[in-house]
Amino acid sequence: MSDPFSLLNKMVLTRKIQITCKNKEDFSFLQETLKQCRLMANKAMTNFYVCHQDMMDNKPEDKKISDYFKEKFGCSFQNTGYRYLRKRFSESPSYFCRDVSKMAYDDFRADLKNGLLKGQRSLRNYRNGIIPLHKQNMEIQNEEGDEYVLKWIKGIEFVLLFGRDKSNNKTIVDRIIDGTYKMSGSKIIKDWRKKKWYLLLCVDIPERDNSLLEDVVVGVDLGIAVPAVCALNNGLARAFIGDMKLLERFQMQRKLRTRQRN
């Protein structure tokens, strides 16, 4: 039976989970891939700046920007980055070039709004870099011993480290494995200060019907032991909100604000 109080909107969650290579020898490939993606991002950013300057200097006033790029480069302004990376880094997977180019394009557009051409900020330089993950090349499995493993290209496997798991990341991963949730564009990053690797896991949450039912009414009872209890008129389902400790904390905060005002 579904919980009548659990209503979710369609959204995308991003969870940060520490990872480590199951085979320590794979760290060298991971490190080289990170450096290459960082180089690709910087090259794409430079490409966008050069192409934009070319457009500013040479585009006739009566010509649209989209038409100028289509005639000059055979594609849109955004796709100039992808084409440049595919020519220069032909050995890299196409989704590497696509995702890195999109990241650089979004950042370049944001920098334009923040005064890049006016000299209010310099051209962005990526120092840390990211490794984009394509959902078709990644799979999470729960292996023996309750070990969660992310399988990637070239047979590389990452072990997911949840720690105390205050964000309930393990529950999210379990729902990915059973098919309730789906993975979307995720990334691998490195924290150079802590010298640790992390998975930025993007999860698509399915949409549920949140339309109101005209014949269902919610009642709320305020109390002391439990600050609020919600109930529906068509069943025995109950939702308990808060506890005595929460109520005492609210009362202390209210008394403190009253003393401060006085």
C-alpha positions as a LaTeX table, in Angstrom:
\begin{tabular}{lrrr}
\hline
Residue & $x$ (\AA) & $y$ (\AA) & $z$ (\AA) \\
\hline
Met1 & 0.00 & 0.00 & 0.00 \\
Ser2 & 1.44 & 3.36 & $-0.96$ \\
Asp3 & 1.94 & 6.06 & 1.65 \\
Pro4 & $-0.82$ & 8.67 & 1.16 \\
Phe5 & 1.44 & 11.36 & 2.59 \\
Ser6 & 4.40 & 10.73 & 0.22 \\
Leu7 & 4.03 & 13.04 & $-2.80$ \\
Leu8 & 7.09 & 13.67 & $-4.97$ \\
Asn9 & 7.50 & 16.11 & $-7.83$ \\
Lys10 & 9.66 & 15.28 & $-10.81$ \\
Met11 & 13.18 & 16.42 & $-10.09$ \\
Val12 & 16.86 & 15.57 & $-10.38$ \\
Leu13 & 18.92 & 14.87 & $-7.28$ \\
Thr14 & 22.70 & 15.17 & $-7.12$ \\
Arg15 & 24.43 & 13.14 & $-4.42$ \\
Lys16 & 28.13 & 13.35 & $-3.53$ \\
Ile17 & 29.54 & 9.91 & $-2.68$ \\
Gln18 & 33.16 & 9.10 & $-1.95$ \\
Ile19 & 34.64 & 6.40 & $-4.21$ \\
Thr20 & 37.85 & 4.45 & $-4.49$ \\
Cys21 & 39.22 & 2.21 & $-7.23$ \\
Lys22 & 38.81 & $-1.48$ & $-6.54$ \\
Asn23 & 42.05 & $-2.05$ & $-8.41$ \\
Lys24 & 44.66 & 0.46 & $-7.23$ \\
Glu25 & 46.38 & 0.37 & $-10.62$ \\
Asp26 & 43.37 & 2.11 & $-12.18$ \\
Phe27 & 44.13 & 5.34 & $-10.30$ \\
Ser28 & 46.78 & 6.25 & $-12.88$ \\
Phe29 & 44.23 & 6.03 & $-15.73$ \\
Leu30 & 41.75 & 8.02 & $-13.66$ \\
Gln31 & 44.35 & 10.70 & $-13.01$ \\
Glu32 & 45.29 & 10.99 & $-16.68$ \\
Thr33 & 41.63 & 11.15 & $-17.72$ \\
Leu34 & 41.03 & 13.96 & $-15.22$ \\
Lys35 & 43.96 & 15.94 & $-16.64$ \\
Gln36 & 42.73 & 15.43 & $-20.20$ \\
Cys37 & 39.20 & 16.56 & $-19.34$ \\
Arg38 & 40.64 & 19.64 & $-17.64$ \\
Leu39 & 42.68 & 20.42 & $-20.76$ \\
Met40 & 39.61 & 19.88 & $-22.93$ \\
Ala41 & 37.56 & 22.28 & $-20.80$ \\
Asn42 & 40.21 & 25.01 & $-21.04$ \\
Lys43 & 40.55 & 24.53 & $-24.79$ \\
Ala44 & 36.78 & 24.69 & $-25.25$ \\
Met45 & 36.60 & 27.88 & $-23.19$ \\
Thr46 & 39.33 & 29.47 & $-25.33$ \\
Asn47 & 37.50 & 28.37 & $-28.48$ \\
Phe48 & 34.28 & 30.04 & $-27.35$ \\
Tyr49 & 36.14 & 33.25 & $-26.56$ \\
Val50 & 37.93 & 33.33 & $-29.94$ \\
Cys51 & 34.76 & 32.53 & $-31.91$ \\
His52 & 32.79 & 35.14 & $-30.00$ \\
Gln53 & 35.46 & 37.79 & $-30.63$ \\
Asp54 & 35.47 & 36.86 & $-34.32$ \\
Met55 & 31.71 & 37.34 & $-34.42$ \\
Met56 & 31.96 & 40.70 & $-32.64$ \\
Asp57 & 34.56 & 41.97 & $-35.11$ \\
Asn58 & 33.21 & 40.61 & $-38.39$ \\
Lys59 & 29.44 & 40.10 & $-38.15$ \\
Pro60 & 27.45 & 42.59 & $-40.25$ \\
Glu61 & 24.94 & 44.56 & $-38.23$ \\
Asp62 & 22.00 & 43.31 & $-40.27$ \\
Lys63 & 22.89 & 39.62 & $-39.87$ \\
Lys64 & 21.66 & 37.45 & $-37.03$ \\
Ile65 & 24.22 & 35.81 & $-34.77$ \\
Ser66 & 22.86 & 32.32 & $-35.49$ \\
Asp67 & 23.06 & 32.93 & $-39.24$ \\
Tyr68 & 26.64 & 34.21 & $-38.95$ \\
Phe69 & 27.89 & 31.11 & $-37.14$ \\
Lys70 & 26.00 & 28.81 & $-39.49$ \\
Glu71 & 27.60 & 30.41 & $-42.54$ \\
Lys72 & 31.09 & 30.80 & $-41.01$ \\
Phe73 & 31.41 & 27.53 & $-39.07$ \\
Gly74 & 28.56 & 25.40 & $-40.37$ \\
Cys75 & 27.01 & 25.03 & $-36.91$ \\
Ser76 & 25.66 & 27.00 & $-33.98$ \\
Phe77 & 27.91 & 28.89 & $-31.58$ \\
Gln78 & 27.46 & 26.21 & $-28.93$ \\
Asn79 & 28.46 & 23.39 & $-31.27$ \\
Thr80 & 31.74 & 25.08 & $-32.23$ \\
Gly81 & 33.17 & 23.85 & $-28.93$ \\
Tyr82 & 32.15 & 20.25 & $-29.54$ \\
Arg83 & 33.50 & 20.26 & $-33.09$ \\
Tyr84 & 36.79 & 21.74 & $-31.94$ \\
Leu85 & 37.22 & 19.11 & $-29.23$ \\
Arg86 & 36.32 & 16.23 & $-31.55$ \\
Lys87 & 39.04 & 17.32 & $-34.00$ \\
Arg88 & 41.70 & 17.92 & $-31.38$ \\
Phe89 & 40.85 & 14.99 & $-29.07$ \\
Ser90 & 39.64 & 12.43 & $-31.59$ \\
Glu91 & 40.76 & 9.55 & $-29.34$ \\
Ser92 & 38.43 & 10.62 & $-26.53$ \\
Pro93 & 34.84 & 9.31 & $-26.33$ \\
Ser94 & 32.34 & 11.60 & $-28.03$ \\
Tyr95 & 30.36 & 12.07 & $-24.83$ \\
Phe96 & 33.51 & 13.39 & $-23.12$ \\
Cys97 & 33.72 & 16.10 & $-25.76$ \\
Arg98 & 29.99 & 16.80 & $-25.64$ \\
Asp99 & 29.68 & 17.08 & $-21.86$ \\
Val100 & 32.89 & 19.05 & $-21.36$ \\
Ser101 & 31.96 & 21.42 & $-24.20$ \\
Lys102 & 28.50 & 22.00 & $-22.71$ \\
Met103 & 29.99 & 22.77 & $-19.30$ \\
Ala104 & 32.41 & 25.29 & $-20.85$ \\
Tyr105 & 29.61 & 26.83 & $-22.94$ \\
Asp106 & 27.35 & 27.34 & $-19.91$ \\
Asp107 & 30.22 & 28.87 & $-17.93$ \\
Phe108 & 31.18 & 31.15 & $-20.83$ \\
Arg109 & 27.62 & 32.44 & $-21.18$ \\
Ala110 & 27.51 & 33.11 & $-17.44$ \\
Asp111 & 30.85 & 34.94 & $-17.58$ \\
Leu112 & 29.58 & 37.12 & $-20.43$ \\
Lys113 & 26.72 & 38.26 & $-18.23$ \\
Asn114 & 29.16 & 38.96 & $-15.40$ \\
Gly115 & 31.31 & 41.35 & $-17.41$ \\
Leu116 & 33.87 & 39.20 & $-19.21$ \\
Leu117 & 34.07 & 41.52 & $-22.24$ \\
Lys118 & 34.17 & 44.61 & $-20.02$ \\
Gly119 & 37.25 & 43.39 & $-18.20$ \\
Gln120 & 35.37 & 42.83 & $-14.96$ \\
Arg121 & 36.57 & 39.23 & $-14.88$ \\
Ser122 & 39.21 & 37.21 & $-16.70$ \\
Leu123 & 38.67 & 34.20 & $-18.91$ \\
Arg124 & 37.83 & 31.18 & $-16.77$ \\
Asn125 & 40.60 & 28.66 & $-16.15$ \\
Tyr126 & 39.68 & 25.15 & $-15.01$ \\
Arg127 & 42.18 & 23.91 & $-12.47$ \\
Asn128 & 40.50 & 20.84 & $-10.99$ \\
Gly129 & 38.50 & 19.42 & $-13.87$ \\
Ile130 & 35.76 & 16.80 & $-14.00$ \\
Ile131 & 35.27 & 13.42 & $-15.64$ \\
Pro132 & 31.79 & 13.16 & $-17.20$ \\
Leu133 & 30.10 & 9.77 & $-16.96$ \\
His134 & 27.69 & 8.52 & $-19.59$ \\
Lys135 & 24.79 & 6.47 & $-18.23$ \\
Gln136 & 25.29 & 3.84 & $-20.93$ \\
Asn137 & 28.86 & 3.22 & $-19.70$ \\
Met138 & 28.14 & 2.98 & $-15.97$ \\
Glu139 & 26.34 & 0.45 & $-13.83$ \\
Ile140 & 25.95 & 0.14 & $-10.07$ \\
Gln141 & 25.73 & $-3.30$ & $-8.50$ \\
Asn142 & 25.38 & $-4.56$ & $-4.96$ \\
Glu143 & 27.88 & $-7.37$ & $-4.60$ \\
Glu144 & 28.48 & $-9.85$ & $-1.81$ \\
Gly145 & 29.32 & $-8.43$ & 1.60 \\
Asp146 & 27.03 & $-5.43$ & 1.05 \\
Glu147 & 29.65 & $-3.77$ & $-1.18$ \\
Tyr148 & 28.34 & $-1.33$ & $-3.78$ \\
Val149 & 30.40 & $-1.20$ & $-6.97$ \\
Leu150 & 30.20 & 1.24 & $-9.88$ \\
Lys151 & 31.40 & $-0.39$ & $-13.10$ \\
Trp152 & 32.89 & 1.93 & $-15.71$ \\
Ile153 & 34.82 & 1.77 & $-18.99$ \\
Lys154 & 37.92 & $-0.42$ & $-19.48$ \\
Gly155 & 36.70 & $-2.75$ & $-16.73$ \\
Ile156 & 37.34 & $-0.14$ & $-14.03$ \\
Glu157 & 35.32 & $-0.64$ & $-10.85$ \\
Phe158 & 34.77 & 1.89 & $-8.08$ \\
Val159 & 33.72 & 0.99 & $-4.56$ \\
Leu160 & 31.12 & 3.40 & $-3.13$ \\
Leu161 & 31.93 & 4.56 & 0.41 \\
Phe162 & 28.84 & 5.80 & 2.25 \\
Gly163 & 30.36 & 6.46 & 5.68 \\
Arg164 & 27.71 & 7.48 & 8.23 \\
Asp165 & 25.36 & 8.17 & 5.32 \\
Lys166 & 23.41 & 11.03 & 6.90 \\
Ser167 & 21.97 & 11.85 & 3.45 \\
Asn168 & 20.62 & 8.32 & 2.92 \\
Asn169 & 22.72 & 7.87 & $-0.22$ \\
Lys170 & 22.60 & 4.09 & 0.13 \\
Thr171 & 18.80 & 4.19 & $-0.12$ \\
Ile172 & 19.06 & 6.26 & $-3.31$ \\
Val173 & 21.53 & 3.75 & $-4.79$ \\
Asp174 & 19.28 & 0.82 & $-3.81$ \\
Arg175 & 16.41 & 2.43 & $-5.71$ \\
Ile176 & 18.66 & 2.84 & $-8.74$ \\
Ile177 & 19.53 & $-0.84$ & $-8.62$ \\
Asp178 & 15.91 & $-2.00$ & $-8.35$ \\
Gly179 & 14.89 & 0.34 & $-11.19$ \\
Thr180 & 12.79 & 2.82 & $-9.19$ \\
Tyr181 & 15.19 & 5.67 & $-9.98$ \\
Lys182 & 17.37 & 6.22 & $-13.05$ \\
Met183 & 20.87 & 7.63 & $-13.32$ \\
Ser184 & 21.46 & 10.63 & $-15.56$ \\
Gly185 & 24.60 & 12.60 & $-16.40$ \\
Ser186 & 27.00 & 12.08 & $-13.48$ \\
Lys187 & 30.59 & 13.17 & $-12.88$ \\
Ile188 & 33.76 & 12.17 & $-11.08$ \\
Ile189 & 35.75 & 14.87 & $-9.29$ \\
Lys190 & 38.80 & 14.94 & $-7.06$ \\
Asp191 & 39.23 & 16.88 & $-3.84$ \\
Trp192 & 42.89 & 17.83 & $-4.11$ \\
Arg193 & 43.04 & 19.09 & $-0.54$ \\
Lys194 & 41.74 & 15.84 & 0.96 \\
Lys195 & 43.20 & 13.72 & $-1.88$ \\
Lys196 & 39.91 & 11.87 & $-2.24$ \\
Trp197 & 37.73 & 11.01 & $-5.25$ \\
Tyr198 & 34.00 & 11.62 & $-5.34$ \\
Leu199 & 31.08 & 10.61 & $-7.52$ \\
Leu200 & 28.54 & 13.34 & $-8.22$ \\
Leu201 & 25.62 & 11.01 & $-8.84$ \\
Cys202 & 22.67 & 12.57 & $-10.68$ \\
Val203 & 19.38 & 10.74 & $-10.20$ \\
Asp204 & 16.09 & 11.24 & $-12.04$ \\
Ile205 & 13.18 & 11.02 & $-9.61$ \\
Pro206 & 10.00 & 9.80 & $-11.34$ \\
Glu207 & 6.96 & 12.03 & $-11.42$ \\
Arg208 & 3.92 & 11.13 & $-9.37$ \\
Asp209 & 0.39 & 12.36 & $-9.72$ \\
Asn210 & 0.00 & 15.29 & $-7.32$ \\
Ser211 & $-3.51$ & 16.31 & $-8.38$ \\
Leu212 & $-5.81$ & 17.20 & $-5.50$ \\
Leu213 & $-8.68$ & 14.89 & $-4.53$ \\
Glu214 & $-11.78$ & 16.92 & $-3.81$ \\
Asp215 & $-13.29$ & 14.31 & $-1.47$ \\
Val216 & $-10.15$ & 13.94 & 0.70 \\
Val217 & $-9.63$ & 16.31 & 3.62 \\
Val218 & $-6.55$ & 16.61 & 5.84 \\
Gly219 & $-6.97$ & 17.36 & 9.52 \\
Val220 & $-4.20$ & 18.58 & 11.83 \\
Asp221 & $-4.26$ & 18.07 & 15.59 \\
Leu222 & $-1.85$ & 20.19 & 17.66 \\
Gly223 & $-0.49$ & 18.65 & 20.85 \\
Ile224 & 2.38 & 18.69 & 23.33 \\
Ala225 & 3.98 & 15.25 & 23.24 \\
Val226 & 3.70 & 15.38 & 19.44 \\
Pro227 & 3.50 & 18.96 & 18.08 \\
Ala228 & 1.30 & 18.00 & 15.11 \\
Val229 & $-0.54$ & 14.91 & 13.88 \\
Cys230 & $-2.02$ & 14.83 & 10.37 \\
Ala231 & $-4.89$ & 12.52 & 9.40 \\
Leu232 & $-7.09$ & 11.92 & 6.35 \\
Asn233 & $-10.86$ & 11.56 & 6.42 \\
Asn234 & $-10.82$ & 8.41 & 4.28 \\
Gly235 & $-8.56$ & 6.10 & 6.26 \\
Leu236 & $-6.44$ & 5.44 & 9.33 \\
Ala237 & $-3.18$ & 6.81 & 7.92 \\
Arg238 & $-1.39$ & 9.21 & 10.26 \\
Ala239 & 1.66 & 11.45 & 9.88 \\
Phe240 & 3.44 & 12.57 & 13.07 \\
Ile241 & 5.40 & 15.79 & 12.80 \\
Gly242 & 8.08 & 16.56 & 15.37 \\
Asp243 & 8.44 & 15.43 & 18.98 \\
Met244 & 8.65 & 16.90 & 22.48 \\
Lys245 & 12.32 & 17.86 & 22.06 \\
Leu246 & 11.51 & 19.80 & 18.90 \\
Leu247 & 8.67 & 21.61 & 20.68 \\
Glu248 & 10.94 & 22.52 & 23.61 \\
Arg249 & 13.57 & 23.89 & 21.21 \\
Phe250 & 10.97 & 26.08 & 19.49 \\
Gln251 & 9.80 & 27.38 & 22.87 \\
Met252 & 13.37 & 28.21 & 23.90 \\
Gln253 & 13.97 & 30.03 & 20.62 \\
Arg254 & 10.75 & 32.02 & 21.07 \\
Lys255 & 11.72 & 33.02 & 24.63 \\
Leu256 & 15.19 & 34.04 & 23.41 \\
Arg257 & 13.74 & 36.23 & 20.64 \\
Thr258 & 11.38 & 37.82 & 23.17 \\
Arg259 & 14.26 & 38.67 & 25.53 \\
Gln260 & 16.27 & 40.08 & 22.63 \\
Arg261 & 13.41 & 42.34 & 21.58 \\
Asn262 & 12.92 & 43.54 & 25.17 \\
\hline
\end{tabular}
